[in-house]
Short mmCIF file of N, CA, C and O and ligand atoms in Angstrom, two decimals:
data_model
loop_
_atom_site.label_atom_id
_atom_site.label_comp_id
_atom_site.label_asym_id
_atom_site.label_seq_id
_atom_site.Cartn_x
_atom_site.Cartn_y
_atom_site.Cartn_z
N UNK B 32 -2.06 8.49 5.28
CA UNK B 32 -2.71 7.81 3.74
C UNK B 32 -4.04 8.76 4.06
O UNK B 32 -4.04 9.62 2.55
N UNK B 33 -4.69 9.67 5.18
CA UNK B 33 -5.72 10.19 4.49
C UNK B 33 -5.50 11.52 4.71
O UNK B 33 -6.63 12.85 4.88
N UNK B 34 -4.04 11.94 4.83
CA UNK B 34 -3.68 13.39 4.83
C UNK B 34 -3.81 14.72 4.12
O UNK B 34 -3.22 14.41 3.06
N UNK B 35 -4.57 15.40 4.58
CA UNK B 35 -4.77 16.06 3.66
C UNK B 35 -3.66 17.58 2.91
O UNK B 35 -3.94 18.13 2.30
N UNK B 36 -3.04 18.17 4.09
CA UNK B 36 -2.18 18.84 4.69
C UNK B 36 -1.16 18.22 3.17
O UNK B 36 0.00 17.38 3.36
N UNK B 37 -0.76 18.99 2.55
CA UNK B 37 -0.09 19.18 1.36
C UNK B 37 1.36 18.69 1.84
O UNK B 37 2.42 18.45 1.37
N UNK B 38 2.17 19.61 2.84
CA UNK B 38 2.96 19.16 3.63
C UNK B 38 3.48 18.31 4.14
O UNK B 38 4.84 17.28 3.91
N UNK B 39 2.44 17.75 4.95
CA UNK B 39 2.20 16.23 5.57
C UNK B 39 2.56 15.59 4.28
O UNK B 39 3.22 14.33 4.74
N UNK B 40 1.87 15.53 3.56
CA UNK B 40 2.06 14.14 2.81
C UNK B 40 3.27 14.46 1.51
O UNK B 40 4.06 13.23 1.55
N UNK B 41 3.59 15.66 1.76
CA UNK B 41 4.85 15.58 0.72
C UNK B 41 6.06 15.10 0.96
O UNK B 41 7.00 13.64 1.20
N UNK B 42 5.84 14.82 3.32
CA UNK B 42 7.02 14.64 3.74
C UNK B 42 7.23 13.01 3.70
O UNK B 42 7.55 11.89 3.79
N UNK B 43 5.43 12.26 2.95
CA UNK B 43 5.30 11.27 3.19
C UNK B 43 5.59 9.91 1.81
O UNK B 43 5.40 9.54 1.26
N UNK B 44 5.93 11.27 0.83
CA UNK B 44 5.79 10.85 -0.54
C UNK B 44 6.66 9.04 -0.70
O UNK B 44 6.38 8.56 -1.34
N UNK B 45 8.02 9.58 -0.20
CA UNK B 45 8.84 8.51 -0.74
C UNK B 45 8.83 6.83 0.16
O UNK B 45 8.15 5.89 -0.65
N UNK B 46 7.82 7.21 1.17
CA UNK B 46 7.37 5.78 1.69
C UNK B 46 6.25 5.50 1.05
O UNK B 46 5.98 4.40 0.82
N UNK B 47 5.38 6.30 0.06
CA UNK B 47 4.14 5.82 0.05
C UNK B 47 4.17 5.56 -0.91
O UNK B 47 3.56 4.69 -1.49
N UNK B 48 5.29 6.30 -2.27
CA UNK B 48 5.32 5.78 -3.45
C UNK B 48 6.69 4.44 -3.74
O UNK B 48 6.12 4.02 -4.80
N UNK B 49 7.20 4.17 -2.92
CA UNK B 49 7.85 3.01 -3.18
C UNK B 49 8.63 1.98 -2.28
O UNK B 49 9.23 1.38 -2.07
N UNK B 50 7.50 1.48 -1.21
CA UNK B 50 7.24 0.61 -0.27
C UNK B 50 8.25 0.72 0.44
O UNK B 50 9.26 0.03 -0.06
N UNK B 51 8.73 1.47 0.92
CA UNK B 51 10.76 2.40 1.93
C UNK B 51 10.11 1.68 3.06
O UNK B 51 9.27 1.68 3.84
N UNK B 52 10.55 0.17 3.38
CA UNK B 52 11.31 -0.21 4.29
C UNK B 52 12.22 -0.11 5.53
O UNK B 52 12.68 0.85 4.80
N UNK B 53 12.30 -0.69 6.44
CA UNK B 53 13.74 -0.94 7.23
C UNK B 53 14.16 -2.52 6.90
O UNK B 53 13.18 -3.08 7.91
N UNK B 54 15.09 -2.47 7.13
CA UNK B 54 16.25 -3.69 7.67
C UNK B 54 17.15 -3.92 9.48
O UNK B 54 17.87 -2.96 9.03
N UNK B 55 16.18 -4.51 9.92
CA UNK B 55 17.40 -5.08 10.88
C UNK B 55 18.64 -5.28 10.34
O UNK B 55 18.79 -6.18 10.20
N UNK B 56 20.02 -4.38 11.36
CA UNK B 56 21.15 -5.34 10.77
C UNK B 56 21.58 -6.22 11.50
O UNK B 56 22.01 -6.95 10.85
N UNK B 57 20.88 -5.86 13.05
CA UNK B 57 21.37 -6.98 13.60
C UNK B 57 20.63 -8.69 13.55
O UNK B 57 20.81 -9.79 13.63
N UNK B 58 19.50 -8.99 13.39
CA UNK B 58 18.88 -10.22 12.71
C UNK B 58 17.75 -9.95 11.75
O UNK B 58 17.59 -11.17 11.82
N UNK B 59 17.59 -8.99 10.89
CA UNK B 59 17.74 -9.13 9.41
C UNK B 59 16.42 -9.29 8.66
O UNK B 59 15.51 -9.11 7.92
N UNK B 60 15.37 -9.19 10.11
CA UNK B 60 13.94 -8.69 10.07
C UNK B 60 13.12 -7.70 9.66
O UNK B 60 14.30 -6.49 9.54
N UNK B 61 12.85 -7.96 7.69
CA UNK B 61 12.43 -6.18 7.64
C UNK B 61 10.76 -5.89 8.44
O UNK B 61 9.98 -6.33 8.11
N UNK B 62 10.61 -4.33 7.74
CA UNK B 62 9.54 -3.83 8.12
C UNK B 62 8.52 -2.92 7.40
O UNK B 62 9.87 -2.53 6.96
N UNK B 63 7.41 -3.42 7.35
CA UNK B 63 6.53 -2.07 6.25
C UNK B 63 6.06 -1.80 6.95
O UNK B 63 5.06 -3.12 7.04
N UNK B 64 5.05 -0.96 7.28
CA UNK B 64 5.89 0.17 7.27
C UNK B 64 7.11 0.40 8.23
O UNK B 64 7.13 -0.36 9.20
N UNK B 65 8.71 1.42 8.64
CA UNK B 65 9.13 1.61 9.54
C UNK B 65 9.37 1.52 10.98
O UNK B 65 8.06 2.31 11.29
N UNK B 66 9.69 0.80 11.19
CA UNK B 66 9.43 1.22 13.20
C UNK B 66 10.96 1.19 13.71
O UNK B 66 11.73 1.69 12.74
N UNK B 67 11.19 1.93 14.32
CA UNK B 67 12.27 2.19 15.15
C UNK B 67 13.39 1.61 15.99
O UNK B 67 14.49 1.37 16.37
N UNK B 68 12.37 0.48 16.63
CA UNK B 68 13.13 -0.27 17.38
C UNK B 68 12.95 -2.42 17.17
O UNK B 68 11.56 -2.09 16.79
N UNK B 69 13.54 -3.28 16.76
CA UNK B 69 12.94 -3.85 16.00
C UNK B 69 12.74 -5.23 17.44
O UNK B 69 12.54 -4.66 18.34
N UNK B 70 12.26 -5.99 17.03
CA UNK B 70 11.56 -7.01 18.15
C UNK B 70 12.71 -7.69 18.90
O UNK B 70 12.33 -8.24 20.19
N UNK B 71 13.94 -7.39 18.44
CA UNK B 71 15.12 -7.59 19.12
C UNK B 71 15.19 -7.06 19.97
O UNK B 71 17.36 -7.73 20.12
N UNK B 72 15.21 -6.09 19.87
CA UNK B 72 15.48 -5.32 20.96
C UNK B 72 16.67 -3.83 19.70
O UNK B 72 17.17 -2.81 20.32
N UNK B 73 16.94 -4.41 18.75
CA UNK B 73 18.36 -3.64 17.64
C UNK B 73 17.92 -1.88 17.54
O UNK B 73 16.58 -1.81 17.48
N UNK B 74 18.57 -1.55 17.54
CA UNK B 74 18.00 0.35 17.21
C UNK B 74 18.85 0.62 15.62
O UNK B 74 18.66 1.33 15.17
N UNK B 75 19.36 -0.46 15.01
CA UNK B 75 20.56 -0.44 13.80
C UNK B 75 19.39 -1.17 12.57
O UNK B 75 19.54 -2.19 12.43
N UNK B 76 19.70 -0.40 11.61
CA UNK B 76 18.48 -0.49 10.74
C UNK B 76 18.89 0.20 9.60
O UNK B 76 19.73 1.12 9.34
N UNK B 77 18.61 -0.44 8.52
CA UNK B 77 19.19 0.05 6.78
C UNK B 77 17.79 0.49 6.40
O UNK B 77 16.76 -0.05 5.94
N UNK B 78 17.57 1.04 5.75
CA UNK B 78 16.26 1.48 4.04
C UNK B 78 16.59 0.62 3.41
O UNK B 78 17.07 -0.06 2.87
N UNK B 79 15.37 -0.25 3.05
CA UNK B 79 15.21 -1.39 1.89
C UNK B 79 14.14 -0.99 0.86
O UNK B 79 12.88 -0.65 1.57
N UNK B 80 13.97 -0.91 -0.36
CA UNK B 80 13.09 -0.73 -0.78
C UNK B 80 12.55 -2.44 -1.56
O UNK B 80 13.47 -2.89 -2.05
N UNK B 81 11.67 -2.26 -1.80
CA UNK B 81 10.69 -3.67 -1.34
C UNK B 81 10.30 -3.75 -3.02
O UNK B 81 10.37 -2.90 -3.75
N UNK B 82 10.07 -5.51 -3.30
CA UNK B 82 10.27 -5.53 -4.74
C UNK B 82 8.39 -5.16 -5.58
O UNK B 82 7.86 -5.17 -6.87
N UNK B 83 7.62 -4.98 -4.23
CA UNK B 83 6.48 -5.23 -4.86
C UNK B 83 6.08 -6.02 -5.24
O UNK B 83 4.42 -5.74 -5.80
N UNK B 84 6.01 -7.11 -4.96
CA UNK B 84 5.73 -8.74 -5.68
C UNK B 84 4.81 -9.38 -4.12
O UNK B 84 5.84 -9.48 -3.72
N UNK B 85 4.46 -10.18 -4.44
CA UNK B 85 3.80 -10.75 -3.23
C UNK B 85 2.17 -11.99 -3.37
O UNK B 85 2.54 -12.34 -4.84
N UNK B 86 2.47 -12.40 -2.33
CA UNK B 86 0.91 -13.41 -2.67
C UNK B 86 -0.50 -12.84 -1.97
O UNK B 86 0.18 -12.28 -1.06
N UNK B 87 -1.38 -13.47 -2.59
CA UNK B 87 -2.70 -12.64 -1.96
C UNK B 87 -3.24 -13.79 -0.47
O UNK B 87 -3.50 -14.72 -0.92
N UNK B 88 -3.26 -13.01 0.97
CA UNK B 88 -3.26 -14.46 1.14
C UNK B 88 -4.28 -14.11 1.44
O UNK B 88 -5.22 -15.45 1.93
N UNK B 89 -5.77 -13.11 1.25
CA UNK B 89 -7.19 -13.43 1.12
C UNK B 89 -7.79 -12.11 0.93
O UNK B 89 -6.21 -11.20 1.01
N UNK B 90 -9.29 -11.74 1.08
CA UNK B 90 -8.87 -10.76 0.22
C UNK B 90 -11.35 -10.36 0.60
O UNK B 90 -11.71 -11.77 0.70
N UNK B 91 -10.93 -9.67 0.58
CA UNK B 91 -12.64 -9.14 0.05
C UNK B 91 -13.53 -7.94 -0.54
O UNK B 91 -12.57 -7.34 -1.31
N UNK B 92 -14.77 -7.25 0.03
CA UNK B 92 -14.69 -6.98 -1.11
C UNK B 92 -15.73 -5.43 -0.29
O UNK B 92 -16.58 -5.57 0.91
N UNK B 93 -15.45 -4.29 -0.97
CA UNK B 93 -15.95 -3.54 0.61
C UNK B 93 -16.94 -2.92 -0.81
O UNK B 93 -16.94 -2.45 -1.58
N UNK B 94 -18.27 -2.90 -0.29
CA UNK B 94 -19.69 -1.78 -0.83
C UNK B 94 -19.53 -0.48 -0.38
O UNK B 94 -20.50 0.19 -1.15
N UNK B 95 -19.91 -0.35 0.75
CA UNK B 95 -20.05 0.44 1.90
C UNK B 95 -18.55 0.73 2.51
O UNK B 95 -18.08 0.51 3.06
N UNK B 96 -17.98 1.86 1.57
CA UNK B 96 -16.81 2.28 1.51
C UNK B 96 -16.48 3.54 2.72
O UNK B 96 -17.81 4.49 2.78
N UNK B 97 -15.69 3.67 3.17
CA UNK B 97 -15.10 5.29 3.77
C UNK B 97 -16.00 6.45 3.06
O UNK B 97 -15.19 5.87 1.65
N UNK B 98 -15.85 7.83 3.52
CA UNK B 98 -16.86 8.27 2.42
C UNK B 98 -15.19 9.00 1.36
O UNK B 98 -15.60 9.21 0.29
N UNK B 99 -14.32 9.28 1.71
CA UNK B 99 -13.05 9.55 1.13
C UNK B 99 -12.75 8.38 -0.67
O UNK B 99 -12.79 8.82 -1.10
N UNK B 100 -13.30 7.31 -0.08
CA UNK B 100 -13.32 6.12 -1.08
C UNK B 100 -14.48 5.33 -2.15
O UNK B 100 -14.53 5.12 -2.44
N UNK B 101 -15.72 6.20 -1.22
CA UNK B 101 -16.96 6.24 -2.03
C UNK B 101 -17.21 6.00 -3.49
O UNK B 101 -17.89 5.42 -3.89
N UNK B 102 -15.96 7.07 -4.11
CA UNK B 102 -16.47 6.88 -6.26
C UNK B 102 -15.68 5.65 -6.16
O UNK B 102 -15.11 5.64 -7.75
N UNK B 103 -14.71 4.64 -5.36
CA UNK B 103 -14.66 3.57 -5.67
C UNK B 103 -15.22 2.34 -5.33
O UNK B 103 -14.72 1.67 -6.66
N UNK B 104 -15.84 2.63 -4.75
CA UNK B 104 -16.90 1.27 -3.88
C UNK B 104 -17.76 0.75 -5.15
O UNK B 104 -18.47 1.73 -6.33
N UNK B 105 -18.20 -0.31 -5.62
CA UNK B 105 -16.98 -1.45 -4.63
C UNK B 105 -15.96 -1.56 -5.23
O UNK B 105 -15.40 -1.48 -6.48
N UNK B 106 -15.17 -2.53 -4.24
CA UNK B 106 -13.80 -2.52 -4.47
C UNK B 106 -12.76 -3.37 -3.58
O UNK B 106 -14.10 -3.86 -2.50
N UNK B 107 -12.08 -3.91 -4.06
CA UNK B 107 -11.44 -5.07 -3.15
C UNK B 107 -9.95 -4.78 -2.63
O UNK B 107 -9.55 -3.88 -3.02
N UNK B 108 -10.24 -5.29 -1.42
CA UNK B 108 -8.94 -5.14 -0.52
C UNK B 108 -8.38 -6.03 0.07
O UNK B 108 -9.32 -7.73 -0.23
N UNK B 109 -7.33 -6.34 0.01
CA UNK B 109 -6.70 -8.31 0.03
C UNK B 109 -5.19 -7.81 1.31
O UNK B 109 -4.45 -6.96 1.53
N UNK B 110 -4.89 -9.18 1.76
CA UNK B 110 -3.71 -9.08 2.77
C UNK B 110 -2.75 -9.60 2.51
O UNK B 110 -3.42 -10.81 1.30
N UNK B 111 -1.74 -8.61 2.35
CA UNK B 111 -0.80 -9.58 0.70
C UNK B 111 1.09 -9.58 1.38
O UNK B 111 0.96 -8.53 2.91
N UNK B 112 1.10 -10.89 1.43
CA UNK B 112 2.34 -11.32 2.24
C UNK B 112 3.53 -10.65 0.75
O UNK B 112 3.48 -11.26 -0.30
N UNK B 113 4.28 -9.66 1.46
CA UNK B 113 5.06 -8.95 0.31
C UNK B 113 6.04 -10.63 0.50
O UNK B 113 6.64 -11.18 0.24
N UNK B 114 7.21 -10.74 -1.37
CA UNK B 114 8.39 -11.62 -1.41
C UNK B 114 8.83 -11.60 -0.21
O UNK B 114 9.74 -12.21 -0.01
N UNK B 115 9.45 -9.71 0.58
CA UNK B 115 10.48 -10.31 1.12
C UNK B 115 10.03 -10.75 2.70
O UNK B 115 10.90 -10.36 3.69
N UNK B 116 8.60 -10.74 3.18
CA UNK B 116 7.89 -11.31 4.12
C UNK B 116 7.06 -10.30 5.19
O UNK B 116 6.16 -10.80 5.26
N UNK B 117 6.88 -9.28 4.87
CA UNK B 117 5.80 -8.13 5.77
C UNK B 117 4.66 -7.90 4.97
O UNK B 117 4.59 -8.98 3.74
N UNK B 118 3.49 -8.41 5.87
CA UNK B 118 2.68 -8.38 5.22
C UNK B 118 1.60 -7.58 5.58
O UNK B 118 1.90 -6.87 6.51
N UNK B 119 1.46 -6.45 4.39
CA UNK B 119 0.40 -5.36 4.18
C UNK B 119 -0.99 -5.75 3.98
O UNK B 119 -1.63 -6.84 3.12
N UNK B 120 -2.04 -4.72 4.39
CA UNK B 120 -3.11 -5.15 3.62
C UNK B 120 -3.08 -3.71 2.56
O UNK B 120 -2.61 -2.23 2.81
N UNK B 121 -3.94 -3.87 1.25
CA UNK B 121 -4.09 -2.44 0.06
C UNK B 121 -4.64 -3.35 -0.44
O UNK B 121 -5.85 -4.01 -0.62
N UNK B 122 -5.22 -1.93 -1.53
CA UNK B 122 -6.42 -2.15 -2.30
C UNK B 122 -5.77 -2.97 -3.73
O UNK B 122 -4.61 -2.85 -3.85
N UNK B 123 -6.84 -4.03 -3.90
CA UNK B 123 -6.52 -4.48 -4.80
C UNK B 123 -7.52 -4.53 -6.10
O UNK B 123 -8.28 -3.85 -6.29
N UNK B 124 -6.98 -3.25 -7.34
CA UNK B 124 -7.03 -3.01 -8.33
C UNK B 124 -7.64 -3.96 -9.53
O UNK B 124 -6.60 -4.90 -10.00
N UNK B 125 -7.72 -2.88 -10.52
CA UNK B 125 -8.24 -3.55 -11.91
C UNK B 125 -8.73 -5.12 -12.50
O UNK B 125 -7.60 -6.00 -13.46
N UNK B 126 -9.51 -5.14 -11.04
CA UNK B 126 -10.11 -6.77 -10.70
C UNK B 126 -11.30 -6.71 -10.87
O UNK B 126 -11.13 -5.91 -10.06
N UNK B 127 -12.01 -7.79 -10.82
CA UNK B 127 -13.26 -8.04 -9.78
C UNK B 127 -13.54 -9.60 -9.06
O UNK B 127 -11.91 -9.81 -8.73
N UNK B 128 -13.62 -8.96 -7.80
CA UNK B 128 -13.56 -10.22 -6.41
C UNK B 128 -13.79 -11.79 -7.27
O UNK B 128 -12.51 -12.11 -6.63
N UNK B 129 -14.42 -11.61 -8.07
CA UNK B 129 -14.48 -13.68 -8.59
C UNK B 129 -13.43 -13.65 -9.10
O UNK B 129 -13.49 -14.93 -9.51
N UNK B 130 -12.52 -12.98 -9.21
CA UNK B 130 -11.29 -13.18 -10.66
C UNK B 130 -10.13 -13.36 -9.33
O UNK B 130 -9.36 -13.69 -9.43
N UNK B 131 -10.48 -13.22 -8.14
CA UNK B 131 -9.46 -13.12 -7.05
C UNK B 131 -9.13 -14.49 -6.74
O UNK B 131 -10.11 -15.30 -6.18
N UNK B 132 -8.03 -14.83 -6.33
CA UNK B 132 -7.75 -16.76 -5.35
C UNK B 132 -6.64 -16.26 -4.27
O UNK B 132 -5.95 -15.83 -4.65
N UNK B 133 -7.08 -17.34 -3.16
CA UNK B 133 -6.04 -17.09 -2.21
C UNK B 133 -4.57 -17.95 -3.01
O UNK B 133 -4.40 -18.39 -4.29
N UNK B 134 -3.63 -17.03 -2.48
CA UNK B 134 -2.23 -17.50 -2.96
C UNK B 134 -1.61 -16.55 -4.01
O UNK B 134 -0.94 -17.53 -4.80
N UNK B 135 -2.47 -16.00 -4.72
CA UNK B 135 -2.43 -15.93 -6.41
C UNK B 135 -1.08 -14.64 -5.95
O UNK B 135 -1.39 -13.71 -5.56
N UNK B 136 -0.40 -14.81 -6.87
CA UNK B 136 0.70 -13.34 -7.29
C UNK B 136 0.54 -12.61 -7.47
O UNK B 136 -1.00 -12.20 -8.71
N UNK B 137 0.83 -11.10 -7.10
CA UNK B 137 -0.24 -10.12 -7.61
C UNK B 137 1.33 -8.76 -7.16
O UNK B 137 2.35 -9.63 -6.42
N UNK B 138 1.59 -7.74 -7.96
CA UNK B 138 2.27 -6.98 -7.73
C UNK B 138 1.66 -5.08 -7.32
O UNK B 138 0.85 -5.32 -8.10
N UNK B 139 2.31 -4.71 -6.87
CA UNK B 139 2.63 -3.20 -6.70
C UNK B 139 2.68 -1.99 -7.79
O UNK B 139 3.09 -2.01 -9.24
N UNK B 140 1.60 -1.38 -8.22
CA UNK B 140 1.51 -0.38 -9.37
C UNK B 140 0.75 0.84 -8.19
O UNK B 140 0.80 1.01 -7.49
N UNK B 141 1.10 2.13 -9.31
CA UNK B 141 0.61 3.30 -8.91
C UNK B 141 -0.65 3.56 -9.19
O UNK B 141 -1.72 3.84 -10.37
N UNK B 142 -1.41 4.34 -8.49
CA UNK B 142 -2.84 4.72 -9.18
C UNK B 142 -3.21 5.69 -7.70
O UNK B 142 -2.92 5.85 -6.74
N UNK B 143 -4.49 6.03 -8.78
CA UNK B 143 -4.61 7.33 -7.94
C UNK B 143 -5.86 6.71 -5.96
O UNK B 143 -6.40 5.69 -7.05
N UNK B 144 -5.49 7.24 -5.04
CA UNK B 144 -6.19 6.75 -4.64
C UNK B 144 -7.66 7.80 -4.45
O UNK B 144 -8.66 6.79 -4.01
N UNK B 145 -7.73 8.94 -3.77
CA UNK B 145 -8.60 9.56 -3.94
C UNK B 145 -8.19 10.70 -4.11
O UNK B 145 -6.71 11.33 -3.88
N UNK B 146 -9.62 12.17 -4.12
CA UNK B 146 -8.99 13.18 -4.70
C UNK B 146 -10.75 14.26 -3.50
O UNK B 146 -11.08 13.44 -3.26
N UNK B 147 -10.10 15.33 -3.66
CA UNK B 147 -10.98 16.19 -3.31
C UNK B 147 -10.45 17.88 -2.95
O UNK B 147 -10.19 17.99 -4.28
N UNK B 148 -11.68 18.49 -2.52
CA UNK B 148 -11.66 19.84 -3.01
C UNK B 148 -11.69 19.83 -4.33
O UNK B 148 -11.18 20.66 -5.92
N UNK B 149 -12.96 19.36 -5.03
CA UNK B 149 -13.70 19.06 -6.28
C UNK B 149 -12.52 18.79 -7.54
O UNK B 149 -12.29 19.09 -8.41
N UNK B 150 -11.49 17.67 -6.78
CA UNK B 150 -10.29 16.90 -7.98
C UNK B 150 -9.41 18.32 -8.22
O UNK B 150 -8.82 17.48 -8.80
N UNK B 151 -9.16 19.37 -7.42
CA UNK B 151 -7.77 19.69 -7.31
C UNK B 151 -6.63 18.94 -6.97
O UNK B 151 -6.12 19.24 -7.43
N UNK B 152 -7.36 18.06 -6.17
CA UNK B 152 -6.39 17.67 -4.81
C UNK B 152 -6.09 16.17 -4.86
O UNK B 152 -7.54 15.61 -4.54
N UNK B 153 -5.29 15.31 -6.37
CA UNK B 153 -5.64 13.92 -5.88
C UNK B 153 -4.71 13.25 -5.25
O UNK B 153 -2.88 13.44 -5.41
N UNK B 154 -5.16 12.04 -3.96
CA UNK B 154 -3.70 11.65 -3.40
C UNK B 154 -3.64 10.48 -4.59
O UNK B 154 -4.20 9.89 -4.77
N UNK B 155 -2.33 9.86 -5.02
CA UNK B 155 -2.05 8.42 -5.90
C UNK B 155 -1.21 8.13 -4.61
O UNK B 155 -0.44 8.43 -3.22
N UNK B 156 -1.73 6.99 -4.56
CA UNK B 156 0.06 5.95 -3.81
C UNK B 156 -0.34 4.39 -4.72
O UNK B 156 -0.78 4.16 -5.71
N UNK B 157 0.23 3.73 -4.15
CA UNK B 157 0.55 1.86 -4.38
C UNK B 157 -0.86 1.34 -4.51
O UNK B 157 -0.96 1.02 -2.87
N UNK B 158 -1.14 0.37 -4.83
CA UNK B 158 -1.85 -0.70 -4.89
C UNK B 158 -1.36 -1.72 -5.48
O UNK B 158 -0.67 -1.64 -6.38
N UNK B 159 -2.25 -2.86 -5.44
CA UNK B 159 -1.91 -4.56 -5.91
C UNK B 159 -3.02 -4.88 -6.97
O UNK B 159 -4.10 -4.52 -7.06
N UNK B 160 -2.31 -5.69 -8.31
CA UNK B 160 -3.07 -6.15 -9.28
C UNK B 160 -2.50 -7.43 -9.47
O UNK B 160 -1.47 -7.97 -9.28
N UNK B 161 -3.37 -8.16 -10.01
CA UNK B 161 -2.67 -9.54 -10.21
C UNK B 161 -1.71 -9.46 -11.33
O UNK B 161 -1.90 -9.12 -11.98
N UNK B 162 -1.17 -10.48 -10.94
CA UNK B 162 0.06 -10.23 -11.77
C UNK B 162 -0.34 -10.72 -13.01
O UNK B 162 0.00 -10.22 -14.38
N UNK B 163 -1.26 -11.86 -13.69
CA UNK B 163 -1.37 -12.18 -14.81
C UNK B 163 -2.53 -10.77 -15.75
O UNK B 163 -2.43 -11.15 -16.55
N UNK B 164 -2.94 -10.09 -14.70
CA UNK B 164 -3.82 -8.91 -15.16
C UNK B 164 -2.92 -8.28 -15.54
O UNK B 164 -3.55 -7.25 -16.47
N UNK B 165 -1.84 -7.90 -15.44
CA UNK B 165 -1.26 -6.88 -16.65
C UNK B 165 -0.67 -6.95 -17.35
O UNK B 165 -0.15 -6.59 -18.52
ZN1 ZN T 297 16.12 -6.87 14.94
#
């Protein structure tokens, strides 16, 4: 996520922009991010694009951020249980802390993460918003 090499970022574009997961063919468990060996021991996976919807399990507000996100602070982050099962940590955007609620439905959106080199290189990716705010 914090990679500044254009080549390495390019290699991760699909996974970063589409919630690209993999699913074990043998036990059907879904992993995001992808893994190479399932907990059941299987090496057999199929690619699965997640729908980008889920529920907010918990959340907080970041007031003092890592330097790369300093222009975004304060911002909210949350743990989201995706409809397909995986849980992820993501920024929650286009909302305020006081408007967030446990178990509220959220969906993935495409947003700016950060920029560097005086805004010449901008890194985008997935954040989540409450579905009611869309
Ligand atoms: Zn498995």
